[in-house]
Amino acid sequence: MTPLELLAPAKNLSCGLAAIDSGADAVYIGAAQFGARVSAGNSIDDIRQLCEYAHQYAAKVYVTVNTILYDDELANAERLIHQLYQAGADAILVQDMGILKMDLPPIALHASTQTDNRTAYKVRWLRQQGFSRVVLARELSVSEIAAIHRDVPDMPLEVFVHGALCVSYSGLCYASQYCFGRSANRGACAQFCRMKFDLVDADGHELEHQRHLLSLKDLNLYHHLEELIMAGATSFKIEGRLKDVAYVRNVVAAYSQRLDDIIASHASDYCRASLGRCSYAFTPNLLKTFNRGFTTYFLPCRRSENGALSGRQADIFSPDTPKAIGEYVGSVKELRRDSFNVAGTASFANGDGLCFINRNRELEGFRVNRAEGNRLFPQQMPPHLRPGMALYRNYDIEFERLLSRQVPQRKIALTLRIAPIPTGFTLSAEIAKSTGFTLSAEVVSVSIACEHQQAEKPQHDNIVRQLSKLGGTPYEASRVEIPSDFDYFIPGSLLSDLRRQLVAALTANSQPQQKTGILSHTEDLSPEHYAYTYLNNVSNRLAQQVYGIMEPTAFELKGGDGPLMQCRHCLRFSLGFCTRRSGSRMPFREPLFLRLADGRRFRLEFDCKQCQMNVYASKCYREKA
């Protein structure tokens, strides 16, 4: 039986606890240093608390140590990894291969998506280096994931299923470093891809004016989890280490329920990777938390006989705005001086946040001061609102209140059994074993010494009631078994003592599986070759040893003349100019350029063989004679 893992983000301890309570099988969180979200760091003590809480449910905690490292940071990074191991972390996510040459504790290593994992060769090489899991590139299709799994079946594969998308292959984006001196590979991305650009041709003609041409919609593979499972993925990752508790609760609950439904229809093949089931006082709705509109990205894509990717979608990007749009709630019907009507079936509340795309193709938002049915009174009437415009809600105040008030409850079901022994009584609990975590005993038992007293009246109901008082613990009694000939009286204080001892024993016996450290393999593989050496992101002497090169070559240290971005998103396709599809000539002269408002230009290269768009700094462009 294959365990399936729902992996949730945690900005901080509160978000991590919310993720576990909402049904996550694992959580990933950043430490105080060396995480790919520099603004989402956490103390060792907070990570320890999260580990202790998660391990009660046999859930895991992974810590991001996935920036590239400089030589003067290596000692601190090694020390941090030892601290994380002592705190109970189950794995670390790694980008910098120099970590492989450190004196590591026996902690599992996961290859971050920042290591550009899109081929079976790369996954096999990572397995050879000792990684126990690979996080695949977001751009892969179902068929590409399945092919990797067929070629490297013994490597667990983690895939992103929800949240924000980087337009460049992760780990290969240097635009932020080039333009602003802020390295995405060191957790300081300035979000170059969310900026406005003009699109101009080689003659300077403007094809698009100040649009968010590189800003992608958010990923949503809720309806494609089963396809991913059949392709061989076993961990399903939600993006969002900068998101709040409400976002985590809603999205985790939605995907947890979906995963349970899939497992229920394949009960002999799959199980959840942790213990406990959740109850919710709200109905999850992915449209009601932060989103830029949704896309399935390239998941449905198939490669045709001529090598081109079929099934591409033109609407994977959000050129009008990089901000949250939310759910469609209707269209503007009638405008008055201080209010307007909405044509649609949605209901509204005072405090809702609404938005629309104006005639200049820009997002405008406003707050509802008062709602009277479908007539809305904004705090201030939006000046560009017009009849017929589509209206979206990007902040549902009632839903947010519900999420904050109604905390999900996660409980592990126990079968309790009480029986007499010569010296007193024993109480045992049977709990399902969890793959990946091992209870030291399938049945956990405790006992108490006391004299046997014959009961003067039936005790069954009282014993069941006393032993079932498990509130405030991760457990619930689904069944209490008492021998049919059990006719003893046990004082309530002793029953309570038995119950407390059992909870303590259950908690102590739910421990992480023994960690094995770096694995070894017999294959002799070289690192995957890049056309430009800086793409390996080698920034320290230890990584040099792994790659067998003479000196660090990272873009952050030496720059480079190659692409700043490598993207599967293709503007020529999205704007209707794909030559492989239409076979027609372009109505403009190439190369095309992206141009920022300050005049800086970036050349676009369309690698049709790879179905890829590369972005270069304009200084790399040399007009052909």
XYZ file of C-alpha atoms in Angstrom:
625
model
C 0.000 0.000 0.000
C 1.462 3.353 -1.074
C 1.220 6.279 1.362
C 0.167 9.616 -0.160
C 1.265 12.871 1.410
C -0.389 16.274 1.362
C 2.397 18.792 1.993
C 1.448 22.239 3.272
C 3.360 25.515 3.648
C 4.041 27.230 6.960
C 5.067 30.860 7.194
C 5.385 30.459 10.956
C 4.457 28.180 13.840
C 0.790 29.231 13.798
C 0.464 28.382 10.115
C 2.215 25.062 10.670
C -0.157 24.080 13.466
C -3.130 25.159 11.333
C -1.878 22.992 8.463
C -1.626 19.889 10.676
C -5.051 20.534 12.206
C -6.544 20.952 8.728
C -5.301 17.624 7.396
C -1.722 18.020 6.146
C 0.461 14.920 6.269
C 3.570 17.090 6.296
C 4.580 20.735 6.566
C 7.530 22.622 5.106
C 8.858 25.651 6.940
C 11.868 27.953 6.792
C 14.509 28.294 9.479
C 16.051 31.620 10.483
C 18.583 31.397 7.635
C 19.109 29.873 4.202
C 15.468 29.463 3.159
C 14.238 30.494 -0.295
C 11.807 32.974 1.309
C 14.071 35.301 3.259
C 11.075 36.944 4.964
C 9.658 33.652 6.262
C 12.231 32.489 8.817
C 11.562 30.739 12.119
C 13.490 29.965 15.285
C 14.747 26.501 16.181
C 12.421 26.505 19.194
C 9.360 27.153 17.005
C 10.419 24.379 14.640
C 10.859 22.050 17.618
C 7.338 22.839 18.836
C 5.943 22.205 15.357
C 7.763 18.871 15.142
C 6.446 17.759 18.530
C 2.893 18.649 17.536
C 3.088 17.123 14.060
C 4.653 13.878 15.267
C 1.631 13.180 17.470
C -0.199 12.531 14.197
C 2.790 10.839 12.535
C 2.968 13.923 10.319
C 6.359 15.225 9.215
C 8.178 18.528 9.187
C 10.577 19.492 6.414
C 12.780 22.561 6.717
C 13.923 24.616 3.751
C 17.696 25.065 3.553
C 17.413 25.724 -0.163
C 19.462 28.793 -0.981
C 22.882 28.681 -2.575
C 25.636 29.253 -0.019
C 28.828 31.283 -0.007
C 32.053 29.957 1.503
C 31.720 32.069 4.638
C 28.238 30.622 5.266
C 29.099 26.933 5.088
C 29.940 26.490 8.785
C 26.711 28.212 9.888
C 24.655 26.129 7.474
C 26.180 22.895 8.769
C 25.544 23.984 12.364
C 21.929 24.852 11.483
C 21.301 21.432 9.942
C 22.516 19.737 13.144
C 20.203 21.984 15.176
C 17.269 21.123 12.927
C 17.986 17.422 13.324
C 18.082 17.781 17.110
C 14.798 19.734 16.971
C 13.119 16.767 15.287
C 12.985 17.863 11.638
C 12.340 14.915 9.356
C 14.127 16.252 6.274
C 15.720 19.337 4.810
C 15.054 20.724 1.337
C 18.342 21.453 -0.394
C 19.483 23.420 -3.431
C 23.209 23.831 -2.818
C 25.088 20.616 -3.590
C 27.886 21.749 -1.266
C 25.733 20.471 1.598
C 26.516 16.933 0.409
C 30.147 17.445 1.443
C 29.307 18.576 4.970
C 29.457 16.496 8.138
C 25.701 15.891 8.270
C 23.539 14.197 10.871
C 21.417 11.286 9.574
C 18.650 13.534 8.253
C 16.797 12.920 4.994
C 17.639 15.182 2.053
C 15.020 16.375 -0.424
C 16.144 17.971 -3.676
C 14.315 21.297 -3.864
C 12.587 22.332 -7.074
C 15.354 24.968 -7.141
C 17.674 22.221 -8.424
C 15.774 22.216 -11.766
C 14.430 18.660 -11.733
C 12.818 18.026 -15.114
C 14.603 14.963 -16.537
C 14.980 11.347 -15.498
C 18.762 11.739 -15.778
C 18.761 14.571 -13.223
C 16.534 12.594 -10.848
C 18.794 9.558 -11.168
C 21.867 11.699 -10.467
C 20.222 13.162 -7.380
C 19.392 9.679 -6.153
C 23.057 8.750 -6.608
C 24.050 11.745 -4.467
C 21.936 10.443 -1.578
C 18.691 12.360 -1.909
C 15.622 10.497 -0.674
C 13.089 12.645 -2.565
C 12.990 14.985 -5.553
C 10.658 17.955 -5.961
C 9.886 18.092 -9.667
C 9.739 21.213 -11.809
C 6.276 22.768 -11.909
C 6.301 22.836 -15.709
C 6.101 19.063 -16.234
C 3.117 17.322 -17.784
C 1.515 14.138 -16.493
C 3.223 12.107 -19.218
C 6.629 13.598 -18.375
C 6.156 12.828 -14.676
C 5.122 9.274 -15.519
C 8.196 8.838 -17.717
C 10.497 9.953 -14.895
C 8.785 7.559 -12.499
C 9.188 4.662 -14.963
C 12.889 5.417 -15.398
C 13.639 5.981 -11.694
C 10.887 4.046 -9.869
C 12.664 3.956 -6.505
C 12.820 7.760 -6.119
C 9.784 9.339 -4.375
C 8.460 12.257 -6.414
C 6.946 15.446 -4.993
C 4.865 17.726 -7.208
C 3.330 21.162 -6.754
C -0.455 21.139 -6.985
C -1.559 24.614 -5.875
C -0.398 28.196 -5.549
C 1.791 30.805 -7.211
C 3.893 29.938 -10.255
C 7.342 31.218 -11.193
C 7.539 31.905 -14.920
C 11.121 30.625 -15.132
C 12.238 27.140 -14.261
C 13.030 27.364 -10.563
C 16.701 27.845 -9.800
C 17.372 29.219 -13.280
C 16.008 32.741 -12.817
C 18.605 35.478 -12.560
C 16.515 38.507 -13.575
C 16.082 39.765 -10.015
C 19.825 39.503 -9.385
C 20.669 41.171 -12.694
C 18.228 44.083 -12.322
C 18.141 44.684 -8.580
C 21.030 42.805 -6.988
C 18.528 40.524 -5.209
C 19.114 36.848 -5.824
C 16.152 34.504 -6.173
C 18.561 31.664 -5.403
C 19.293 33.315 -2.062
C 15.672 33.941 -1.045
C 15.466 37.612 -2.052
C 13.498 37.546 -5.320
C 12.205 41.006 -6.309
C 9.465 39.452 -8.487
C 10.694 40.732 -11.831
C 8.062 38.504 -13.469
C 5.199 40.444 -11.841
C 6.286 43.765 -13.360
C 4.833 45.652 -16.340
C 6.501 45.427 -19.736
C 6.100 46.710 -23.259
C 6.553 44.125 -25.984
C 8.451 45.614 -28.925
C 9.865 44.162 -32.133
C 13.274 44.622 -33.721
C 12.125 47.817 -35.451
C 10.890 49.362 -32.202
C 7.193 48.859 -32.957
C 5.198 48.407 -29.762
C 3.032 45.271 -29.836
C 1.858 45.425 -26.215
C 1.999 48.385 -23.837
C 2.761 48.111 -20.116
C 1.221 44.729 -19.391
C 2.198 41.986 -16.956
C 3.389 39.707 -19.734
C 5.383 37.324 -17.512
C 2.899 37.107 -14.629
C 1.297 33.674 -14.462
C -2.007 32.670 -12.959
C -1.953 30.439 -9.885
C -1.714 26.668 -10.170
C -4.778 24.585 -9.307
C -4.593 20.823 -9.837
C -7.434 19.941 -7.470
C -9.224 17.977 -10.204
C -6.026 16.291 -11.409
C -4.714 14.652 -8.229
C -5.714 11.183 -9.375
C -3.806 11.623 -12.650
C -0.708 12.632 -10.695
C -1.063 9.632 -8.393
C -1.327 7.279 -11.362
C 1.757 8.942 -12.871
C 3.781 8.006 -9.778
C 3.793 11.149 -7.637
C 3.345 10.515 -3.916
C 3.661 13.967 -2.319
C 1.396 16.853 -3.300
C 2.708 20.270 -2.411
C 0.797 23.483 -1.790
C 2.813 26.647 -2.418
C 2.451 29.540 0.014
C 5.127 30.133 2.675
C 4.082 33.793 2.777
C 0.362 33.043 3.157
C -1.679 33.448 6.354
C -3.526 30.946 8.553
C -6.870 31.403 6.757
C -5.306 30.543 3.394
C -3.618 27.462 4.855
C -6.797 26.187 6.521
C -8.965 26.578 3.453
C -6.580 25.171 0.852
C -5.305 22.287 2.997
C -8.861 21.287 3.939
C -9.923 21.275 0.286
C -7.038 19.103 -0.895
C -7.182 16.827 2.138
C -10.816 16.005 1.461
C -10.074 15.431 -2.215
C -7.193 13.092 -1.377
C -9.411 11.146 1.031
C -12.050 10.707 -1.679
C -9.469 9.345 -4.123
C -8.023 6.959 -1.537
C -11.511 5.722 -0.669
C -11.942 4.581 -4.269
C -8.505 2.870 -4.255
C -8.491 1.594 -0.676
C -6.323 -1.458 -1.385
C -3.629 0.577 -3.148
C -3.204 3.847 -1.230
C -3.379 5.303 2.260
C -2.653 8.636 3.918
C 0.905 9.147 5.152
C -0.175 10.323 8.618
C -2.736 9.528 11.300
C -6.044 11.126 12.155
C -9.001 12.500 10.283
C -10.338 16.028 10.348
C -13.755 17.542 10.885
C -14.542 20.984 9.508
C -17.189 23.536 10.423
C -16.750 25.214 7.030
C -16.915 24.092 3.425
C -13.535 24.686 1.747
C -13.665 26.881 -1.337
C -10.476 27.525 -3.288
C -11.976 30.561 -5.022
C -12.355 32.400 -1.725
C -8.693 32.701 -0.798
C -5.850 34.478 -2.571
C -5.601 33.599 -6.263
C -4.692 35.309 -9.508
C -7.124 33.161 -11.424
C -6.322 29.492 -11.902
C -4.478 27.399 -14.454
C -3.542 23.733 -14.791
C -0.319 25.032 -16.423
C 1.254 22.302 -18.583
C -0.084 19.280 -16.747
C -2.386 18.050 -19.561
C 0.314 18.563 -22.230
C 1.469 15.717 -24.432
C 4.482 15.702 -26.727
C 3.520 15.068 -30.341
C 5.473 13.021 -32.886
C 7.343 16.059 -34.204
C 8.490 16.966 -30.687
C 6.157 19.909 -30.138
C 4.048 20.169 -27.029
C 0.367 19.850 -27.795
C -2.316 20.881 -25.357
C -0.693 24.219 -24.551
C -3.086 26.841 -23.247
C -2.893 30.514 -24.138
C -4.500 31.735 -20.921
C -1.917 30.557 -18.391
C -0.814 34.125 -17.740
C -2.576 37.093 -16.166
C -1.421 40.116 -18.182
C -3.799 42.633 -16.613
C -2.709 42.238 -12.998
C -0.371 40.211 -10.772
C -2.702 40.697 -7.815
C -5.454 38.507 -6.413
C -8.684 38.609 -8.393
C -10.731 36.072 -6.452
C -14.114 34.697 -7.461
C -16.441 36.055 -10.123
C -19.610 37.375 -8.457
C -21.518 39.004 -11.308
C -21.502 42.089 -13.492
C -22.271 45.731 -12.798
C -25.876 46.486 -13.725
C -26.838 50.037 -12.732
C -24.778 52.917 -11.355
C -26.009 55.632 -9.032
C -24.198 58.456 -7.288
C -23.164 56.412 -4.228
C -24.111 52.822 -5.085
C -24.638 50.265 -7.836
C -26.494 47.026 -8.513
C -24.898 43.664 -9.314
C -26.443 41.262 -11.813
C -25.826 37.792 -10.435
C -26.730 35.336 -7.702
C -23.930 36.040 -5.206
C -24.723 37.455 -1.771
C -22.626 40.219 -0.225
C -21.710 41.458 3.250
C -20.487 44.706 4.730
C -16.689 44.695 4.486
C -16.330 42.533 1.369
C -13.432 43.404 -0.927
C -14.373 43.635 -4.619
C -12.379 44.410 -7.757
C -12.713 44.794 -11.513
C -10.572 45.306 -14.615
C -11.131 48.820 -15.939
C -11.057 49.935 -19.564
C -7.321 50.581 -19.304
C -6.934 46.882 -18.443
C -5.847 47.677 -14.892
C -7.172 46.190 -11.667
C -9.172 48.457 -9.364
C -10.409 47.410 -5.958
C -12.718 48.801 -3.311
C -14.371 47.889 -0.018
C -18.125 47.477 0.390
C -19.293 49.807 3.128
C -22.900 48.560 3.094
C -24.690 45.770 1.242
C -28.450 45.800 0.760
C -29.114 42.661 -1.237
C -27.494 43.193 -4.632
C -27.184 46.955 -4.142
C -23.720 47.823 -2.887
C -22.570 51.051 -1.278
C -18.739 51.374 -1.515
C -16.756 53.445 0.940
C -15.945 55.523 -2.120
C -17.424 55.006 -5.581
C -14.718 53.699 -7.961
C -14.294 56.350 -10.668
C -13.779 53.874 -13.521
C -16.610 51.458 -12.718
C -19.021 51.073 -15.666
C -22.181 49.035 -16.363
C -21.442 45.613 -17.808
C -18.024 45.238 -16.170
C -17.232 41.862 -14.580
C -16.970 42.019 -10.806
C -14.797 39.802 -8.603
C -14.601 39.301 -4.846
C -11.050 38.984 -3.538
C -11.976 39.275 0.137
C -15.035 37.469 1.494
C -15.400 38.813 5.013
C -17.947 36.222 6.165
C -15.806 33.344 4.926
C -12.723 34.802 6.594
C -14.627 35.133 9.876
C -15.782 31.546 9.604
C -12.238 30.323 9.029
C -10.943 32.274 12.026
C -13.712 31.071 14.359
C -14.099 27.456 13.331
C -10.789 25.673 13.865
C -10.676 22.210 12.241
C -10.461 19.280 14.634
C -8.084 16.407 13.910
C -8.445 13.199 15.860
C -6.841 9.751 15.829
C -9.409 7.020 16.404
C -8.571 4.456 19.103
C -10.018 1.125 20.073
C -9.680 0.943 23.877
C -9.714 -2.319 25.825
C -9.760 -2.686 29.610
C -9.113 -5.965 31.355
C -8.277 -7.257 34.831
C -4.814 -8.524 35.702
C -3.760 -10.115 38.992
C -2.325 -6.866 40.359
C -5.033 -4.509 39.088
C -6.152 -3.503 35.586
C -4.672 -2.906 32.177
C -5.846 -0.461 29.536
C -4.704 -0.815 25.938
C -5.218 1.177 22.761
C -5.047 -0.148 19.237
C -4.097 2.354 16.573
C -3.384 1.934 12.888
C 0.289 1.913 12.020
C 1.449 4.791 9.845
C 3.795 4.251 6.942
C 6.948 6.249 7.522
C 6.431 6.369 11.270
C 6.455 3.323 13.510
C 4.703 2.835 16.799
C 6.953 0.803 19.058
C 3.964 -1.465 19.592
C 0.841 -1.959 17.521
C -1.091 -2.084 20.780
C 0.006 0.325 23.490
C -0.812 -0.780 27.035
C -0.580 0.663 30.531
C -1.607 -0.759 33.873
C -2.463 0.315 37.358
C -2.167 -1.571 40.629
C -5.244 -1.766 42.819
C -7.429 -4.271 44.611
C -10.296 -5.893 42.754
C -13.657 -4.795 44.141
C -16.860 -6.452 43.040
C -19.332 -3.952 41.611
C -22.703 -3.588 43.288
C -24.287 -2.310 40.051
C -23.359 -2.382 36.329
C -20.232 -0.339 35.540
C -20.113 -0.600 31.763
C -21.543 2.827 30.898
C -19.506 4.655 33.527
C -16.234 3.017 32.378
C -16.955 3.879 28.732
C -17.761 7.462 29.692
C -14.628 7.922 31.823
C -12.217 6.362 29.334
C -13.686 8.319 26.426
C -12.832 11.692 27.981
C -10.003 12.392 25.566
C -10.765 16.032 24.847
C -7.668 18.189 24.520
C -5.645 15.262 23.148
C -5.139 14.136 19.540
C -7.212 11.028 20.235
C -10.814 9.927 20.346
C -12.296 6.625 21.457
C -14.114 5.107 18.510
C -14.783 1.989 20.546
C -14.339 0.830 24.162
C -14.249 -2.942 24.634
C -14.995 -4.412 28.063
C -15.085 -8.182 28.728
C -18.607 -9.508 29.102
C -17.798 -10.939 32.553
C -16.178 -7.706 33.790
C -17.988 -6.941 37.064
C -15.435 -4.819 38.905
C -15.774 -1.391 40.442
C -12.949 1.018 39.595
C -12.959 4.476 41.213
C -13.234 7.373 38.750
C -9.849 8.735 39.860
C -8.139 5.465 38.896
C -9.887 5.360 35.516
C -8.704 8.924 34.896
C -5.176 7.930 35.861
C -5.268 4.983 33.460
C -6.501 7.251 30.671
C -3.749 9.846 31.266
C -1.057 7.145 31.350
C -2.326 5.750 28.058
C -2.254 9.135 26.313
C 1.312 9.691 27.523
C 2.352 6.246 26.279
C 0.736 6.812 22.881
C 2.526 10.131 22.484
C 5.867 8.621 23.499
C 5.464 5.664 21.151
C 4.629 7.690 18.055
C 8.178 8.409 16.895
C 9.813 9.103 13.549
C 11.289 6.148 11.752
C 15.033 5.788 12.242
C 16.818 8.123 9.859
C 19.463 6.558 7.694
C 21.628 9.411 6.461
C 23.224 9.633 3.014
C 22.435 6.717 0.713
C 24.940 5.149 -1.652
C 24.374 3.876 -5.173
C 26.552 2.050 -7.659
C 25.757 4.184 -10.695
C 28.471 6.477 -11.963
C 26.678 9.549 -13.266
C 28.041 12.980 -14.043
C 26.046 16.148 -13.265
C 23.671 17.153 -16.025
C 25.404 19.425 -18.513
C 24.269 23.016 -19.032
C 25.298 25.161 -21.962
C 26.274 27.923 -19.486
C 28.232 26.871 -16.418
C 26.613 29.430 -14.110
C 23.328 27.500 -14.405
C 24.702 24.895 -11.978
C 24.583 27.610 -9.262
C 27.983 26.645 -7.834
C 28.795 29.322 -5.271
C 31.220 27.661 -2.816
C 34.230 25.360 -2.590
C 32.226 22.317 -1.434
C 29.871 22.511 -4.416
C 32.979 22.764 -6.631
C 34.010 19.325 -5.370
C 30.630 17.814 -6.221
C 30.700 19.174 -9.770
C 34.437 18.717 -10.261
C 35.110 22.264 -11.435
C 37.983 24.652 -10.736
C 36.098 27.601 -9.248
C 32.571 28.791 -8.304
C 30.580 29.843 -11.363
C 27.309 31.123 -9.863
C 25.684 34.081 -11.611
C 25.624 35.891 -8.273
C 29.430 35.815 -8.247
C 30.423 36.141 -11.890
C 27.364 37.045 -13.942
C 26.925 35.396 -17.336
C 26.032 35.951 -20.966
C 23.333 33.291 -21.107
C 19.625 33.542 -20.382
C 18.294 35.337 -17.328
C 15.184 33.160 -17.489
C 14.180 29.883 -19.121
C 10.410 29.706 -19.471
C 7.897 27.208 -20.769
C 5.474 30.110 -20.953
C 5.786 31.429 -24.499
C 4.546 34.908 -25.399
C 4.541 34.159 -29.075
C 2.098 31.318 -28.414
C -0.005 33.165 -25.830
C -0.443 36.160 -28.139
C -1.379 33.981 -31.124
C 1.908 34.049 -33.075
C 3.148 30.449 -32.729
C 4.802 29.540 -36.051
C 4.809 25.810 -35.303
C 1.056 25.809 -35.002
C -0.004 28.195 -37.732
C 2.955 27.908 -40.078
C 2.419 31.565 -40.976
C 5.006 34.321 -40.983
C 5.205 36.794 -38.139
C 3.629 40.240 -38.704
C 6.721 41.795 -37.109
C 10.479 41.508 -37.326
C 12.277 39.511 -34.668
C 13.883 39.482 -32.183
C 11.229 40.674 -29.773
C 12.082 42.572 -26.618
C 10.450 43.103 -23.249
C 10.893 46.702 -22.114
C 10.491 48.010 -18.589
C 9.028 51.453 -17.937
C 12.558 52.763 -17.286
C 13.660 51.720 -20.785
C 15.681 48.602 -19.953
C 15.194 45.921 -22.597
C 15.341 42.115 -22.504
C 15.644 40.050 -25.654
C 13.350 37.064 -26.168
C 14.644 33.899 -27.781
C 12.115 31.285 -28.913
C 13.601 27.804 -28.770
C 10.862 25.964 -30.635
C 12.673 22.622 -30.509
C 12.386 22.700 -26.710
C 9.091 24.625 -26.811
C 10.756 27.187 -24.566
C 11.163 30.964 -24.333
C 14.437 32.371 -23.012
C 14.863 35.903 -21.668
C 18.226 37.643 -22.122
C 19.624 40.936 -20.953
C 19.620 43.232 -23.991
C 23.377 43.708 -23.765
C 23.664 40.067 -24.842
C 21.930 40.887 -28.137
C 24.069 41.563 -31.155
C 22.275 42.501 -34.382
C 23.298 40.155 -37.186
C 25.123 41.853 -40.022
